[in-house]
Coordinates of C-alpha atoms in Angstrom, one line a residue:
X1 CA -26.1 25.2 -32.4
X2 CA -25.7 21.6 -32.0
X3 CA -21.7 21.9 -31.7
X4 CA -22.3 24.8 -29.5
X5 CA -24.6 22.6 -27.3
X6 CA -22.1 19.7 -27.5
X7 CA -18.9 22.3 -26.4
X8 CA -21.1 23.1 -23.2
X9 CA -21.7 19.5 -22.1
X10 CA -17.8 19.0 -22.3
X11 CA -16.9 22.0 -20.7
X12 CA -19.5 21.7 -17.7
X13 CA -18.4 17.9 -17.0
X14 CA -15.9 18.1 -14.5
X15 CA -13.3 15.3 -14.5
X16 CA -11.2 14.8 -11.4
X17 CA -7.3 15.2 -12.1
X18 CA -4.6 11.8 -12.7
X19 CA -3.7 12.4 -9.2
X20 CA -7.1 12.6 -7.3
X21 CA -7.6 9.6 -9.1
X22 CA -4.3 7.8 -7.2
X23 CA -4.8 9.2 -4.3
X24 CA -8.4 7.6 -4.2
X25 CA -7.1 4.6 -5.3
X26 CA -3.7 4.7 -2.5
X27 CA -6.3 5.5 0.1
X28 CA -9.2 2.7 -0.6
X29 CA -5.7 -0.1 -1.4
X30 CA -5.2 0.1 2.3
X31 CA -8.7 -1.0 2.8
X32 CA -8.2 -4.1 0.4
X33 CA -4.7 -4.9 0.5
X34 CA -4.6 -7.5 3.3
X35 CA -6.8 -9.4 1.0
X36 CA -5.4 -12.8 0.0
X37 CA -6.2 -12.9 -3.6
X38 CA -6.9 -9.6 -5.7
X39 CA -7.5 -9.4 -9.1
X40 CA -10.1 -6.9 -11.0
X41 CA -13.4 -8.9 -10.0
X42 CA -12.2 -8.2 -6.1
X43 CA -11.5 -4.7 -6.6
X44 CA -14.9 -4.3 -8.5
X45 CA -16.6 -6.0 -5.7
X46 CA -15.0 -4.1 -3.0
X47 CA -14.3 -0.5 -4.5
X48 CA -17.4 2.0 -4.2
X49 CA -17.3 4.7 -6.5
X50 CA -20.4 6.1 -4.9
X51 CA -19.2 7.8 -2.3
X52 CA -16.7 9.6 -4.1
X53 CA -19.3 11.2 -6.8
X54 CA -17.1 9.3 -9.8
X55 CA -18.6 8.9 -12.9
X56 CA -18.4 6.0 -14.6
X57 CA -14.9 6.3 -16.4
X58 CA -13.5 7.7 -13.3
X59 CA -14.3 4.7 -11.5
X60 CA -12.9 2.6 -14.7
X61 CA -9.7 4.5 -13.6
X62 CA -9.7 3.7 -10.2
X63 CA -10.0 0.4 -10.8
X64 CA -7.2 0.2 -13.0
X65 CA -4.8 2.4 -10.6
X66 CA -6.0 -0.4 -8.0
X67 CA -5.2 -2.9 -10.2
X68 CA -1.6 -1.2 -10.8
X69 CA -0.6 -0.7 -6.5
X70 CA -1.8 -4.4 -6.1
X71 CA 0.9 -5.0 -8.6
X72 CA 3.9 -3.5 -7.0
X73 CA 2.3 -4.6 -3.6
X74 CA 3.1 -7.8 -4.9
X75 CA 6.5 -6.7 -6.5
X76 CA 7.6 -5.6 -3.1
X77 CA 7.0 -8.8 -1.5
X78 CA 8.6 -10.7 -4.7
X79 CA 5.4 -12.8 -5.8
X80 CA 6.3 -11.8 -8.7
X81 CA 3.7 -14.8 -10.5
X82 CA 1.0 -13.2 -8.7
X83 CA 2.7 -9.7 -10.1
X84 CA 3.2 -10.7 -13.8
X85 CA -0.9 -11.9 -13.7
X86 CA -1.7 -8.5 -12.6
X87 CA 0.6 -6.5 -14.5
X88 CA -0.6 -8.3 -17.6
X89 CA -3.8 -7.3 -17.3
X90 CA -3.1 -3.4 -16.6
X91 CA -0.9 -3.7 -19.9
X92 CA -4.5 -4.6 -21.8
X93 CA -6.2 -1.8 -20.2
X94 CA -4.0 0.8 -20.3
X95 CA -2.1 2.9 -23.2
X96 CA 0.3 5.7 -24.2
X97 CA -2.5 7.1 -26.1
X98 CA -5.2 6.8 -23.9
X99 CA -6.4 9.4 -20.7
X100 CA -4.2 10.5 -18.6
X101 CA -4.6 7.6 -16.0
X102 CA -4.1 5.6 -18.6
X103 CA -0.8 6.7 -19.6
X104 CA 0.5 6.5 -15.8
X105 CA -0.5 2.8 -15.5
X106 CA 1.2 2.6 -19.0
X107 CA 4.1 3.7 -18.5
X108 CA 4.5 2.1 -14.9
X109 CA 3.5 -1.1 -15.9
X110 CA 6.3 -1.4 -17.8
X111 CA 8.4 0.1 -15.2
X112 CA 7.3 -3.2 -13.1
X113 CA 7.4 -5.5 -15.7
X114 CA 10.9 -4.3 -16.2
X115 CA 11.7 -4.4 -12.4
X116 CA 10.4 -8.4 -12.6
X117 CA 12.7 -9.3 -15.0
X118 CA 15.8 -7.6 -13.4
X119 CA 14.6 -9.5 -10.1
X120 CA 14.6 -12.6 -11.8
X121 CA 17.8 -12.8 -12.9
X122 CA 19.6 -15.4 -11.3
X123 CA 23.2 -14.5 -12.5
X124 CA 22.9 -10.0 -13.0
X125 CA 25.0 -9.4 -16.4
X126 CA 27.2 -7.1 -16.3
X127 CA 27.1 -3.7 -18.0
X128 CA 28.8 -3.4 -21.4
X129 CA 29.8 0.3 -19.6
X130 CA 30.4 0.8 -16.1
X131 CA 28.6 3.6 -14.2
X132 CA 31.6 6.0 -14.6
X133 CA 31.0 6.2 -18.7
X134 CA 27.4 6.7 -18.8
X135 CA 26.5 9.9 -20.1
X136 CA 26.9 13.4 -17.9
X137 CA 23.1 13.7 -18.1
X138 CA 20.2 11.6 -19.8
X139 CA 18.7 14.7 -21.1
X140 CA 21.3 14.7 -23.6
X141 CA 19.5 12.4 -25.4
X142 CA 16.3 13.5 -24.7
X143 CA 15.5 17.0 -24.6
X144 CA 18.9 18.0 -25.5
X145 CA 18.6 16.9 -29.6
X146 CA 14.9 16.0 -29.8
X147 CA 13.1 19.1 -31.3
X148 CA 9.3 17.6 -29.8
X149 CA 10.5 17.5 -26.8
X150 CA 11.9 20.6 -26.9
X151 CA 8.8 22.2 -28.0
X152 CA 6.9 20.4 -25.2
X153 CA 8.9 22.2 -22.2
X154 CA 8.1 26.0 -24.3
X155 CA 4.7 25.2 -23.5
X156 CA 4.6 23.8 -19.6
X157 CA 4.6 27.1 -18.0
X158 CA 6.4 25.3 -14.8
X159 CA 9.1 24.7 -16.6
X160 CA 9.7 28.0 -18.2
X161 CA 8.9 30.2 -14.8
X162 CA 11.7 28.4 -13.2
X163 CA 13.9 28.2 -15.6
X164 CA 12.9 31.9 -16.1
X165 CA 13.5 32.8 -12.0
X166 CA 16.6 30.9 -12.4
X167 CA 18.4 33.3 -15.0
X168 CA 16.9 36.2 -12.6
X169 CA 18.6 35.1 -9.5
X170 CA 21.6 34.9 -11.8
X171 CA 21.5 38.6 -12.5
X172 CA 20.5 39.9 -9.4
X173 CA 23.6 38.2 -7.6
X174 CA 25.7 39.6 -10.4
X175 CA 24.7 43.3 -9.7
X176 CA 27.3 45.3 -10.7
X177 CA 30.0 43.4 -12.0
X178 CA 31.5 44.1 -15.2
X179 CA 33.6 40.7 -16.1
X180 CA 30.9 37.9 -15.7
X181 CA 31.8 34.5 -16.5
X182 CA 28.9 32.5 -16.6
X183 CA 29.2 28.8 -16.7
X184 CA 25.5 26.5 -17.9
X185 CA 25.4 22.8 -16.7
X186 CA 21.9 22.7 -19.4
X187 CA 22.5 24.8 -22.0
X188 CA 20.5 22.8 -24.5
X189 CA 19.9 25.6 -27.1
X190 CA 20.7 28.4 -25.3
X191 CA 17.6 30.1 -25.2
X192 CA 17.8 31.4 -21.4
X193 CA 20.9 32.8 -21.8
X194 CA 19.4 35.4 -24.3
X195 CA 17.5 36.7 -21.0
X196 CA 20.7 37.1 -19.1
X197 CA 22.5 39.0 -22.2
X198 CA 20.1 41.2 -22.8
X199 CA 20.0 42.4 -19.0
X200 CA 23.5 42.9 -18.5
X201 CA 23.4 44.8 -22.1
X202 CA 20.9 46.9 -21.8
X203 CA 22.5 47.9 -17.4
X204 CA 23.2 51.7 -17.9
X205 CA 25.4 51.5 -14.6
X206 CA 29.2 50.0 -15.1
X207 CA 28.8 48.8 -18.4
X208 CA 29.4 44.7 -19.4
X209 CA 33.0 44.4 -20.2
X210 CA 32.6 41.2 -21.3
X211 CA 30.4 38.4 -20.6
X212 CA 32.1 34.6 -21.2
X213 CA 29.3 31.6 -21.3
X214 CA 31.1 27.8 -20.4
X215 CA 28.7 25.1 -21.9
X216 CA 29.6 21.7 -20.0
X217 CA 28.2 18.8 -21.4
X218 CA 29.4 15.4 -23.0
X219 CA 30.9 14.1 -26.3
X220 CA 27.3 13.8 -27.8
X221 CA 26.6 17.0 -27.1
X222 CA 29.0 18.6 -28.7
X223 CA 27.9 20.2 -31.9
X224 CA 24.9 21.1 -30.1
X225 CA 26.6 23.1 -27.4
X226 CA 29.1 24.7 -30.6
X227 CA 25.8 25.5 -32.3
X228 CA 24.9 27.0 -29.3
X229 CA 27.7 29.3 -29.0
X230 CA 27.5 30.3 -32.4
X231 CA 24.2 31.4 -32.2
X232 CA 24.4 33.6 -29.1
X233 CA 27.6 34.6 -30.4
X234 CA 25.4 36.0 -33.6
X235 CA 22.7 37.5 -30.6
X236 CA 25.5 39.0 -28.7
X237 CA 26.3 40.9 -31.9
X238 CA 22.9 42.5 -32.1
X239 CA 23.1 43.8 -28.9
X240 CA 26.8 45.1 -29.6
X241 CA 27.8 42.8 -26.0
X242 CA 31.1 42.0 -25.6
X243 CA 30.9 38.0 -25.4
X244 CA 32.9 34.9 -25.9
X245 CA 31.9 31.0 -25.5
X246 CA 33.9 28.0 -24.4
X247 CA 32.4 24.4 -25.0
X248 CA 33.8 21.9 -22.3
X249 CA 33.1 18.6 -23.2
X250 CA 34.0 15.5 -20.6
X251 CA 33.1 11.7 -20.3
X252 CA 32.4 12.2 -16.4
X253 CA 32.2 14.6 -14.1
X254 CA 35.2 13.4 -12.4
X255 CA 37.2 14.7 -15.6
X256 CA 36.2 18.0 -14.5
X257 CA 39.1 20.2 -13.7
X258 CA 39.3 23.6 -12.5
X259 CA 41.6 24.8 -15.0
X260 CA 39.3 23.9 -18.0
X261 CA 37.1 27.0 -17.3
X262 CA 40.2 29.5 -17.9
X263 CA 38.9 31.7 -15.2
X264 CA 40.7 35.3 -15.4
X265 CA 41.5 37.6 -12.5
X266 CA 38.5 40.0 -12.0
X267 CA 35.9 37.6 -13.1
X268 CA 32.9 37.1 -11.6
X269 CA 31.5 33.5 -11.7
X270 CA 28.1 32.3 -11.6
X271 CA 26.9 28.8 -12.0
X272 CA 23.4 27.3 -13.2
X273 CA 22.6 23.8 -12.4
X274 CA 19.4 23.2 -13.8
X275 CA 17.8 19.7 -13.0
X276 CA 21.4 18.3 -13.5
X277 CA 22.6 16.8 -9.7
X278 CA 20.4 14.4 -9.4
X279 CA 21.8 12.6 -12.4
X280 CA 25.4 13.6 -10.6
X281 CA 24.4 12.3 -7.3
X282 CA 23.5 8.7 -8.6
X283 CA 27.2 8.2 -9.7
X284 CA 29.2 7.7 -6.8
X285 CA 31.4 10.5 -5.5
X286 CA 30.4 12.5 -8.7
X287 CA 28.9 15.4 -7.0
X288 CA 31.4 15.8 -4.0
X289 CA 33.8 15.9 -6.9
X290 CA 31.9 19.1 -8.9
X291 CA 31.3 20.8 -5.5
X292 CA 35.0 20.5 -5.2
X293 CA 35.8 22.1 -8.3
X294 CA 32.8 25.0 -8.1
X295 CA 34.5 25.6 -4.6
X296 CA 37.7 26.3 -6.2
X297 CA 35.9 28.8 -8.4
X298 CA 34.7 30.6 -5.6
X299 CA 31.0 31.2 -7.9
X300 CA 29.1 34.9 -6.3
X301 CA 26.2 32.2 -7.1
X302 CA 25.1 28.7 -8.0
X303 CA 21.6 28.8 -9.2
X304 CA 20.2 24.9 -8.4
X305 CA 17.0 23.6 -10.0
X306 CA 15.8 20.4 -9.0
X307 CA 12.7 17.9 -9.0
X308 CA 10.7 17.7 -5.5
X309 CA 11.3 14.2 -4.7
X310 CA 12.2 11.4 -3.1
X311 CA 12.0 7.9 -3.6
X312 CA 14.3 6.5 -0.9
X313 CA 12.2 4.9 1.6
X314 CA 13.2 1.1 2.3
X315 CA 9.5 -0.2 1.9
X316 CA 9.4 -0.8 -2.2
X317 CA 5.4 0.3 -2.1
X318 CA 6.0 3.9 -0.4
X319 CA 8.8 4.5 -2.4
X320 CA 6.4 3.0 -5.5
X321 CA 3.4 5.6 -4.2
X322 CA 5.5 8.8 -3.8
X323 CA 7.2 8.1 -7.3
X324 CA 3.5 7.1 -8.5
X325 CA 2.0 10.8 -7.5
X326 CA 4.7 12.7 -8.5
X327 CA 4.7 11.7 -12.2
X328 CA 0.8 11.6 -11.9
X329 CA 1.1 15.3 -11.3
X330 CA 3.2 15.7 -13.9
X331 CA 1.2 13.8 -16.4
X332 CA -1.5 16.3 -14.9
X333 CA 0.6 19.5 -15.9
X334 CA 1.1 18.1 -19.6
X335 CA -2.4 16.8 -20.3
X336 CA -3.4 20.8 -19.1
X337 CA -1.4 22.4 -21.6
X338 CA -0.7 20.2 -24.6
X339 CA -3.4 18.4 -26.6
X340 CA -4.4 14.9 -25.9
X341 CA -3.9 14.1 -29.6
X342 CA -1.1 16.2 -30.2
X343 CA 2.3 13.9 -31.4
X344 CA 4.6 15.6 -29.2
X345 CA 2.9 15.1 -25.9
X346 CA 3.6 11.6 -26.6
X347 CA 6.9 12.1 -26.9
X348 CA 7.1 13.9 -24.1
X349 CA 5.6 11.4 -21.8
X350 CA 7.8 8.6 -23.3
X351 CA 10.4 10.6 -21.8
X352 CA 9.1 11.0 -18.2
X353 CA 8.3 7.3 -18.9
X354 CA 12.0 6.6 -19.3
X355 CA 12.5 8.4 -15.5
X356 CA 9.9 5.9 -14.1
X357 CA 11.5 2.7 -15.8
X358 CA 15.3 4.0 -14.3
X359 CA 13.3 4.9 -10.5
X360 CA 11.3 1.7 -10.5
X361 CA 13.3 -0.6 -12.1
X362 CA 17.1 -0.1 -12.4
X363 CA 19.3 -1.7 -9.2
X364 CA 20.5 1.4 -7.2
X365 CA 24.1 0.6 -8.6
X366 CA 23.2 1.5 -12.1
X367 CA 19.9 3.7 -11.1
X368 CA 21.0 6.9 -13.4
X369 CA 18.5 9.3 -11.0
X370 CA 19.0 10.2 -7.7
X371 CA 16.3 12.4 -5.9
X372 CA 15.6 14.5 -3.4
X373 CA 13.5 16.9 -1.5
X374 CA 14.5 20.9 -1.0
X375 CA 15.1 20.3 3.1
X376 CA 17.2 16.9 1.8
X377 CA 19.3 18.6 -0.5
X378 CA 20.0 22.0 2.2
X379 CA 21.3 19.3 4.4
X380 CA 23.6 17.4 1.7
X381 CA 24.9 21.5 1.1
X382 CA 25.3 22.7 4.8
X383 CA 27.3 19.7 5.4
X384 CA 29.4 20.4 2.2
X385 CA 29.9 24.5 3.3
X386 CA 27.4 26.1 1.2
X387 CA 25.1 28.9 2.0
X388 CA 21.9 29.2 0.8
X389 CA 20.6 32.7 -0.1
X390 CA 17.3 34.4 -0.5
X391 CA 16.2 34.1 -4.0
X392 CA 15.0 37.7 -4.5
X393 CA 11.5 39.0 -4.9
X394 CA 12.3 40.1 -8.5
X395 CA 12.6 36.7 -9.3
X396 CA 9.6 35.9 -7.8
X397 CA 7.8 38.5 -9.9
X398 CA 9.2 38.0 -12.7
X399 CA 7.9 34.3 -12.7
X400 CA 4.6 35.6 -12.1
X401 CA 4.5 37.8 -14.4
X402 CA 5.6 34.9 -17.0
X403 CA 2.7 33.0 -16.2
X404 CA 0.1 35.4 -17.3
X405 CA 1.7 34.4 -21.0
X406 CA 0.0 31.3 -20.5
X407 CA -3.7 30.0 -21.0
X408 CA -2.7 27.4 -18.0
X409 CA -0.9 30.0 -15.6
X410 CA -3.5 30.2 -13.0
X411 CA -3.4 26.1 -12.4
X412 CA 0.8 26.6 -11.8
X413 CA 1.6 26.4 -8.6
X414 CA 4.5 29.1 -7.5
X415 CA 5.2 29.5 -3.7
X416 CA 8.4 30.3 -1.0
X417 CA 9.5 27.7 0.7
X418 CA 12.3 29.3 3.1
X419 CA 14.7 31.5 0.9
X420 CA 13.9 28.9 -1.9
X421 CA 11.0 29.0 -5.0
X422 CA 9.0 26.2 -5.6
X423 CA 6.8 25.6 -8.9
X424 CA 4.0 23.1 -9.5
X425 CA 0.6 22.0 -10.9
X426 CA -2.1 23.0 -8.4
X427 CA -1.3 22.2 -5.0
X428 CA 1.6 20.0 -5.4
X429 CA 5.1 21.1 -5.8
X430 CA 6.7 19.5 -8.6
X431 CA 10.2 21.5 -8.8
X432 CA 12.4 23.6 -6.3
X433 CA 14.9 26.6 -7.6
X434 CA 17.6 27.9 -5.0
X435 CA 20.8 30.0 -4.7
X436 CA 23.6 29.1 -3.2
X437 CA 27.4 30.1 -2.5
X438 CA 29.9 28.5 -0.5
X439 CA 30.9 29.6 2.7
X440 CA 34.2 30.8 2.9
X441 CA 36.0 34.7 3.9
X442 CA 36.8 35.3 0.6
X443 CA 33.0 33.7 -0.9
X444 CA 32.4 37.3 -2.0
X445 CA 35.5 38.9 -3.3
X446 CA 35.1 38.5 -6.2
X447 CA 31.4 40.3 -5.8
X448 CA 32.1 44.0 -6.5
X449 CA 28.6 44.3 -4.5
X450 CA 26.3 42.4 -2.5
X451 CA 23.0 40.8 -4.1
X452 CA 19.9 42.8 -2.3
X453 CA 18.0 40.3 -0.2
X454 CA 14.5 41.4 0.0

């Protein structure tokens, strides 16, 4: 009875989410922020938690996010003394194991401390690598080989409706082709491809003549992506699909040639590209370099996933704030799915703490993320020749449909924006998913039929 009693408490106290939290606290820093000194006794003084309706913890956490944007206010107009005081003090009071809003102020504290020191330098040291040899993608080291992280992203329905719509669009642009040559940017383990192997196996209309899956990725990588192919080599099997897999492994994008994908006459080609240009972008002339060489394979389609962000803005403390509510949100989406206790959300947080440190801290010439919002990126494409086209409504309900899986479905967030998908946690849109060709006369020849466009 008593634990019964207790379970009702907890369930009818309602606690506002990370990012109400910093966007209370962004909103009342305006208010305070031409003050001359502030340290916690100011912001206790002049904060009222009243007239929000915060409890008592909440208010702790306002508090503490105030305490965290008077630290990059400061950052951003170098006082960095004035900074390192500040940012001492939200190290004491925050932690990776603590609430949510704790693990935000964690995890950007550090990100500032970190910023500080690279300020500071007097002489900047170089690199023991230069930008060019930095690995094709981060998530290689992450995700890619870390088996908590990996079972972290099965359980955020965002990331698995997405990644889910994204193998959709793939097959509905194929339609009826029977020589599909499918080439993965994230192959990871190669679960999503299963999805696209069993659609084109089980098509009663113009059979599969063969299906050929290119795994790009770099020397580390390697085994994985064999592994990989071996085991949806073994799947194809089962399923009695003809199927073959090529591992391309380069040291930089710029390595990438045309010729490694041994692209045979009659094949259709479709690209996915999850979450993988902004890492591309951030070295320079990278991604003008893959665009040229997915040009020259003419792809029916080039499925793009990316984060819905930007962190561009010549002011340090907007660019601070955007970055601030975006991972908030995220933090948001993990905290509502995984256990607050549970080893791998830790892990996973480290990881999107790692994102932070590179945003906030790293000088733009070694910055390995480059982001950008949907309308951002449609104007880096049209300027580059590529079409973007209408991510089809099966997609769309086939995402939804994924989310019913999940005990945290109903708080995702999955809306059009334009011919584009966009997923999130609640109201805010965390990641976009759009389909793209180039524009060209032949950009469909190699289509035996047009995707439908609902």
């Amino acid at each position: 009875m008593r634990q019964a009693l207790t379970t009702w408490i907890m369930a009818s106290v309602r606690r506002i989410s990370t990012q109400e939290i910093m966007r209370i606290s962004r909103a009342w820093f305006r208010r305070i922020s031409s003050e001359k000194l502030i340290d916690l006794s100011t912001i206790q003084r002049l904060f009222d938690g009243s007239q929000f309706g915060l409890s008592g913890e909440e208010i702790k956490d306002v508090e503490l996010s105030l305490l965290l944007l008077a630290s990059a206010h400061r950052v951003g107009n170098r006082q960095f003394d004035h900074a390192s005081k500040l940012l001492n003090l939200c190290d004491f009071l925050s932690s990776n194991k603590g609430n949510s809003v704790q693990r935000v102020v964690h995890y950007f504290t550090k990100a500032l401390q970190d910023r500080i020191s690279q300020e500071s330098e007097t002489v900047s040291s170089k690199r023991s690598e230069s930008k060019e040899r930095k690995l094709l993608y981060p998530a290689e080291i992450t995700v890619g080989v870390n088996p908590a992280l990996i079972w972290c992203c099965l359980q955020l329905p965002c990331l698995q409706l997405v990644q889910f719509a994204g193998i959709q669009a793939v097959i509905d642009s194929l339609d009826s082709a029977k020589r599909v040559h499918f080439i993965d940017f994230g192959i990871k383990t190669g679960g999503h491809c299963t999805v696209l192997m069993q659609a084109l196996a089980n098509r009663q209309e113009c059979p599969i003549e063969l299906l050929k899956i290119s795994g790009v990725g770099v020397k580390a990588s390697r085994q994985r992506i064999e592994d990989a192919g071996k085991s949806l080599a073994c799947f194809a099997n089962t399923l009695d699909l003809p199927f073959s897999f090529k591992t391309i492994i380069v040291a930089s994008i710029k390595d990438l040639k045309k010729d490694m994908f041994e692209v045979s006459d009659g094949e259709v080609v479709a690209v996915y590209l999850p979450s993988i240009l902004r890492f591309i972008k951030a070295q320079q002339d990278c991604l003008q370099c893959l665009l040229t060489v997915l040009r020259k394979l003419n792809p029916c389609v080039m499925v793009i996933i990316e984060p819905v962000l930007n962190h561009s803005s010549p002011i340090f403390i907007d660019s601070f704030l955007e970055v601030l509510l975006f991972y908030s949100t995220c933090f948001d989406g993990v905290e509502g799915c995984i256990d607050q206790c549970d080893p791998n959300r830790i892990s996973v947080e480290a990881s999107m703490g790692q994102e932070i440190r590179d945003i906030i801290a790293a000088k733009d010439e070694e910055r390995i993320f480059e982001h950008m919002k949907m309308d951002e990126w449609r104007d880096y494409f049209i300027r580059f020749g590529m079409v973007e086209t209408q991510v089809s409504m099966s997609s769309f309900y086939q995402a939804e449909l994924m989310l019913k899986n999940f005990a945290s479905g109903k708080s995702c967030l999955l809306v059009r924006n334009g011919k584009c998908l966009m997923t999130g946690w609640k109201e805010t849109p965390l990641l976009s998913l759009s389909a793209w060709n180039f524009q060209q006369e032949h950009s469909k020849k190699n289509c035996t039929k047009k995707s439908k466009v609902y």
